[in-house]
XYZ file of C-alpha atoms in Angstrom:
431
model
C 135.471 7.683 83.660
C 137.167 9.581 80.837
C 136.043 13.062 79.906
C 134.632 11.834 76.602
C 132.816 9.020 78.384
C 131.315 11.514 80.795
C 130.070 13.705 77.955
C 128.502 10.770 76.122
C 126.712 9.511 79.242
C 125.542 12.882 80.545
C 123.933 13.777 77.226
C 121.545 10.894 77.836
C 120.733 11.908 81.422
C 117.367 13.559 82.219
C 117.459 17.340 82.623
C 117.806 19.209 85.875
C 114.271 20.620 85.747
C 113.265 23.703 87.764
C 110.346 24.711 85.543
C 107.110 26.111 87.002
C 108.727 26.858 90.382
C 107.967 30.618 90.662
C 111.724 31.270 90.875
C 112.572 34.969 90.655
C 116.309 34.925 91.510
C 118.911 32.372 90.422
C 120.058 31.829 94.017
C 116.697 30.154 94.743
C 117.863 27.111 92.754
C 120.201 26.098 95.575
C 117.320 25.572 98.019
C 114.715 24.454 95.463
C 114.071 20.782 94.693
C 114.110 19.942 90.952
C 111.076 18.318 89.392
C 111.106 14.527 89.259
C 110.814 12.776 85.899
C 110.380 9.280 84.553
C 114.034 8.530 85.249
C 115.866 9.558 88.427
C 118.624 12.135 88.230
C 122.142 10.737 88.361
C 124.620 12.363 90.726
C 128.372 12.214 91.172
C 130.122 11.285 94.418
C 130.089 14.944 95.393
C 126.290 15.004 95.113
C 126.160 17.177 92.005
C 124.113 16.328 88.923
C 125.916 14.939 85.865
C 123.338 16.093 83.332
C 124.051 18.558 80.514
C 120.519 19.995 80.427
C 119.126 22.720 82.689
C 115.458 23.726 82.400
C 114.389 27.005 84.034
C 111.323 27.729 81.920
C 108.055 29.238 83.196
C 109.503 31.137 86.136
C 109.856 34.874 86.854
C 113.575 35.408 86.303
C 114.458 38.966 85.299
C 118.240 38.511 85.266
C 120.917 35.803 85.510
C 122.989 37.287 88.306
C 125.270 34.653 89.940
C 124.316 32.119 87.259
C 127.845 30.708 86.975
C 128.281 30.260 90.720
C 124.904 28.576 91.188
C 125.332 26.266 88.188
C 128.718 25.233 89.586
C 127.002 24.174 92.799
C 124.411 22.122 90.924
C 126.394 20.466 88.116
C 129.521 18.331 88.270
C 130.787 19.742 84.966
C 128.963 23.019 84.231
C 131.315 23.741 81.314
C 129.643 20.878 79.403
C 126.168 22.363 79.679
C 124.548 21.783 76.275
C 120.852 22.668 76.731
C 119.492 25.664 78.637
C 115.756 26.421 78.648
C 114.963 29.960 79.851
C 111.655 30.326 78.021
C 108.704 32.154 79.554
C 110.590 34.304 82.044
C 111.034 38.101 82.307
C 114.496 38.474 80.778
C 114.984 41.803 78.986
C 118.401 41.000 77.535
C 120.707 38.094 76.699
C 123.133 37.923 79.590
C 126.793 37.549 78.519
C 127.122 34.686 80.992
C 125.376 32.453 78.431
C 128.252 32.987 75.996
C 130.686 31.331 78.420
C 129.178 27.873 77.841
C 130.977 26.920 74.653
C 129.326 23.484 74.445
C 125.859 25.036 74.379
C 123.881 23.653 71.434
C 120.245 24.357 72.461
C 119.096 27.674 73.934
C 115.424 28.491 74.454
C 114.656 32.171 75.052
C 111.117 32.416 73.667
C 108.406 34.098 75.706
C 110.669 36.672 77.396
C 110.939 40.476 77.120
C 114.058 40.836 74.931
C 113.698 44.098 72.998
C 116.965 44.873 71.198
C 118.064 43.066 68.046
C 121.696 43.603 68.956
C 121.337 41.253 71.910
C 121.216 38.259 69.576
C 124.643 39.006 68.127
C 126.250 38.132 71.464
C 125.559 34.451 70.744
C 127.751 34.407 67.624
C 130.697 33.289 69.774
C 129.060 29.947 70.563
C 130.535 27.486 68.062
C 128.090 24.609 68.705
C 124.794 26.466 68.999
C 122.334 24.691 66.705
C 118.896 25.570 68.040
C 117.811 29.026 69.235
C 114.238 30.159 69.929
C 113.329 33.845 70.205
C 109.648 34.001 69.285
C 107.321 35.720 71.729
C 109.830 38.507 72.480
C 109.300 42.192 71.631
C 112.125 41.962 69.064
C 109.656 40.188 66.756
C 108.103 43.593 66.130
C 111.411 45.244 65.259
C 112.211 45.974 61.656
C 114.868 43.600 60.374
C 114.104 40.824 62.863
C 114.167 38.160 60.127
C 117.681 39.265 59.092
C 119.391 39.338 62.464
C 121.833 36.562 61.562
C 123.919 35.981 58.485
C 125.838 32.837 57.483
C 129.113 34.671 57.993
C 128.271 35.437 61.618
C 127.467 31.910 62.674
C 127.398 29.262 59.921
C 126.468 26.379 62.200
C 123.464 28.137 63.705
C 122.328 29.478 60.341
C 121.698 25.948 59.109
C 119.042 25.195 61.716
C 117.597 28.546 62.848
C 113.785 28.720 62.919
C 112.213 29.843 59.653
C 111.301 33.247 61.104
C 115.025 34.111 61.433
C 116.030 33.249 57.859
C 115.800 35.967 55.236
C 113.644 34.851 52.313
C 112.833 31.622 54.158
C 110.493 29.234 52.423
C 108.067 26.935 54.176
C 108.416 23.221 53.736
C 112.172 22.967 53.232
C 112.899 20.688 56.204
C 114.175 17.335 55.054
C 112.592 14.087 56.308
C 115.913 13.123 57.924
C 115.934 16.273 60.083
C 112.275 15.790 60.986
C 112.982 12.182 61.961
C 115.839 13.329 64.196
C 113.363 15.313 66.299
C 111.028 12.332 66.753
C 112.710 10.997 69.943
C 112.481 14.461 71.503
C 108.786 14.737 70.639
C 108.072 11.276 72.057
C 110.034 12.086 75.229
C 108.086 15.312 75.755
C 104.758 13.562 75.176
C 105.609 10.876 77.709
C 107.026 13.331 80.248
C 104.073 15.695 80.028
C 101.377 13.115 79.330
C 99.310 14.264 82.318
C 99.223 17.824 80.994
C 98.309 16.499 77.553
C 95.401 14.486 78.998
C 94.233 17.532 80.927
C 94.376 19.619 77.745
C 92.307 17.056 75.862
C 89.636 16.849 78.574
C 89.362 20.555 79.395
C 89.719 22.054 75.921
C 89.214 19.623 73.068
C 86.475 17.327 74.402
C 84.709 20.155 76.212
C 84.634 22.353 73.106
C 83.297 19.469 71.023
C 80.485 18.737 73.505
C 79.652 22.442 73.814
C 79.273 22.608 70.051
C 77.176 19.429 69.770
C 74.853 20.151 72.703
C 74.578 23.937 72.505
C 75.103 24.032 76.287
C 78.090 24.919 78.438
C 79.596 22.204 80.613
C 78.257 23.929 83.756
C 74.730 23.751 82.329
C 75.139 20.072 81.513
C 76.446 19.427 85.023
C 73.457 21.218 86.557
C 71.052 19.078 84.516
C 72.793 16.019 85.923
C 72.508 17.379 89.473
C 68.778 18.031 89.021
C 68.130 14.404 88.142
C 70.535 12.744 90.607
C 70.960 14.955 93.706
C 68.685 15.569 96.670
C 67.397 19.185 96.820
C 68.263 20.934 100.068
C 71.211 18.610 100.761
C 74.510 20.434 100.030
C 76.599 17.336 100.800
C 74.726 15.208 98.278
C 74.895 17.949 95.636
C 78.679 18.252 96.100
C 79.094 14.467 95.878
C 76.989 14.424 92.707
C 79.189 17.106 91.120
C 82.305 15.097 92.016
C 80.774 11.996 90.413
C 79.858 13.940 87.289
C 83.386 15.304 86.952
C 85.060 11.910 87.459
C 82.735 9.749 85.363
C 81.091 12.061 82.817
C 82.896 15.316 81.966
C 85.828 16.926 83.729
C 84.468 20.024 85.475
C 87.702 21.740 86.645
C 86.157 22.475 90.046
C 87.888 22.568 93.438
C 87.199 18.960 94.394
C 87.073 17.225 97.793
C 90.800 17.374 98.696
C 91.119 21.140 98.403
C 87.580 21.399 99.723
C 88.635 19.868 103.038
C 91.347 22.515 103.410
C 88.842 25.274 102.670
C 86.137 23.989 105.040
C 88.611 23.389 107.854
C 89.829 26.986 107.673
C 86.301 28.385 107.558
C 85.421 26.352 110.648
C 88.597 27.458 112.470
C 88.299 31.161 111.610
C 84.485 31.372 111.959
C 84.400 34.483 109.728
C 81.467 36.867 109.993
C 81.763 37.684 106.305
C 83.400 35.747 103.461
C 84.201 37.112 100.001
C 84.685 34.673 97.107
C 86.073 35.892 93.787
C 85.231 33.321 91.126
C 81.962 31.479 91.790
C 82.219 29.240 88.708
C 79.579 26.491 89.089
C 79.101 27.153 92.801
C 81.027 24.164 94.155
C 83.361 26.088 96.482
C 80.452 28.397 97.379
C 78.534 25.425 98.769
C 81.637 24.223 100.632
C 81.873 27.564 102.433
C 78.145 28.060 102.986
C 77.599 24.656 104.593
C 80.113 25.388 107.414
C 79.377 29.096 107.973
C 78.489 30.109 111.495
C 74.829 31.149 112.061
C 74.345 34.752 111.003
C 77.486 34.828 108.837
C 77.375 36.029 105.260
C 78.997 34.977 101.978
C 79.376 37.257 98.959
C 80.491 35.504 95.780
C 81.458 37.234 92.540
C 81.257 35.678 89.053
C 82.191 37.481 85.843
C 80.333 35.300 83.300
C 76.524 35.835 83.446
C 75.761 32.431 81.925
C 77.908 30.590 84.461
C 76.534 32.776 87.255
C 72.982 31.752 86.331
C 73.912 28.081 86.799
C 75.656 28.793 90.115
C 72.634 30.750 91.361
C 70.307 27.804 90.668
C 72.704 25.368 92.326
C 73.072 27.526 95.442
C 69.302 27.920 95.835
C 68.773 24.214 95.126
C 71.071 23.459 98.065
C 68.829 25.553 100.318
C 70.817 28.772 100.828
C 68.914 32.043 100.470
C 70.208 35.502 99.558
C 70.671 36.487 103.195
C 73.321 33.773 103.550
C 74.792 33.705 100.026
C 74.661 36.748 97.759
C 75.797 36.245 94.171
C 77.182 39.309 92.389
C 77.587 39.243 88.602
C 80.474 41.332 87.286
C 84.247 41.520 87.026
C 86.141 41.573 90.310
C 87.953 44.743 89.247
C 84.623 46.594 89.015
C 82.884 44.927 91.959
C 85.542 45.335 94.692
C 85.445 49.186 94.744
C 81.630 49.028 95.077
C 81.386 46.457 97.863
C 81.205 48.998 100.677
C 78.621 51.312 99.090
C 76.420 48.894 97.138
C 76.654 45.674 99.167
C 77.224 47.007 102.714
C 80.505 45.116 103.068
C 82.795 47.112 105.354
C 85.291 44.275 105.953
C 85.794 40.640 105.061
C 87.410 38.166 107.408
C 88.135 35.538 104.768
C 88.705 35.898 101.019
C 88.838 33.046 98.509
C 90.584 33.814 95.211
C 89.358 31.189 92.765
C 88.972 33.057 89.472
C 91.922 33.713 87.135
C 95.357 33.544 88.810
C 96.709 36.406 86.718
C 94.208 38.716 88.461
C 95.055 37.622 92.018
C 97.671 40.298 92.676
C 95.530 43.064 91.189
C 92.508 42.111 93.285
C 94.505 41.650 96.487
C 95.887 45.158 96.104
C 92.370 46.467 95.414
C 91.144 44.904 98.653
C 94.027 46.570 100.495
C 93.420 49.932 98.827
C 89.726 49.949 99.810
C 90.498 48.868 103.406
C 88.381 45.721 103.140
C 90.946 43.495 104.885
C 91.109 43.841 108.688
C 94.203 42.742 110.577
C 94.098 38.961 110.961
C 92.024 38.406 107.817
C 92.746 35.225 105.843
C 93.220 35.165 102.083
C 93.114 31.793 100.311
C 94.314 31.574 96.717
C 93.720 28.447 94.635
C 95.833 27.289 91.651
C 98.934 29.231 92.712
C 101.268 26.528 91.323
C 99.238 25.396 88.308
C 98.578 27.315 86.165
C 100.379 29.451 88.728
C 100.405 32.955 90.212
C 104.134 33.736 90.689
C 103.802 37.508 90.965
C 101.041 37.160 93.544
C 103.201 34.828 95.650
C 106.259 37.035 95.265
C 104.299 40.085 96.424
C 102.756 38.266 99.398
C 106.168 37.026 100.562
C 108.089 40.262 100.054
C 105.678 43.077 100.974
C 105.888 42.319 104.706
C 102.129 42.483 105.318
C 101.336 38.766 105.143
C 102.299 35.519 106.809
C 102.311 32.901 104.075
C 101.684 29.168 104.080
C 101.367 26.885 101.060
C 99.138 23.794 101.131
C 100.535 21.399 98.513
C 97.894 19.468 96.577
C 97.333 18.096 93.082
C 94.867 18.812 90.301
C 91.591 16.912 90.741
C 91.795 13.572 88.849
C 95.384 14.460 87.835
C 97.401 14.072 91.067
C 100.700 14.001 89.146
C 100.158 17.674 88.253
C 101.241 19.522 91.376
C 99.215 22.479 92.602
C 98.676 24.335 95.831
C 96.502 26.679 97.855
C 98.220 29.724 99.347
C 97.034 30.785 102.786
C 97.860 34.398 103.662
C 97.225 36.029 107.016
C 97.019 39.802 106.802
C 98.993 41.641 109.462
C 97.632 45.079 108.626
C 98.698 47.961 106.346
C 102.027 48.338 108.177
């Protein structure tokens, strides 16, 4: 195939997509499997991809060290790279390596930590750069941000820079022809991420509408359904009723039976004397743990939202568990953890379930370590570590040397195409 023929065909190839992979160094790309799309990736005889698009968004990259070498291992013709997506990483500067790809026409850098206006000027050497995103970086707050570029510096880019980068830009100046040109991209993104779009509709839009119309939260509506359909004192039937409600009525965003089997199996294997759960939510995972606890064991569960905690409390008592078996604590995990020893007589916990907000996982794990609540051999389970994701938590657990890590790959309940996982950490001691 001629060089021009290669360029024309590779432009139409799907991207090499490493988004949402918790990648913190470029070298990890060599051992990481790219995400699969609607169309399979095309490879050359040497096994390298022939695409011109590389997506690295939503990772934890802080630099692009060895970028050229790694890209050369992945792509048949890295010099023809036309689209690089580095959005939502931890980059503090624009690495000069990006200026070596002279065919680059699309560069996404939004959602990073770029602070200096002068960094943007490095890209003036790219003759074909047409689309550049920089919003969500600290440079937005710098004086003169809207006047970083001038037509003399880069005429081609000036034509199509986002409005926020044009001095004296006026809204509504995009021509219908330009808008129409973006339509295939929009349709492609909608098709590719249709599962995420459906999840957004069910968890945000429809839920907010029903909350407004009924005056009740979804957890309260689910509890009303359980009261009329489940058998009191039967945890299994209550859990099945919640699953039915989520699948056929309103999506509840609870753990679900697949992840629940992983959780119950570990509780049965470890037979913990005391379990700590951070993030009670509606009480679904609380019931999963409580129903397989050994006689005399204890479960402490912490929920930040008082209204949600009230629903969980009713559900737990409806299932037949009293306060000696399951104690519900209302408050933020950051405030509760330091008080567990003095106020709740918890000197150690053999198993911890992190099921609240992933961005707090690392903070709370370090709090548990600092207050000596984790004995050697303790198990820490963390849900949703891949979606929405807890990359810094995983990076810490793998690199600090105090944990043995295992990842149970699963999917989101009712959305199996959206990949998720439960991290299982075994604490080896303070070291």
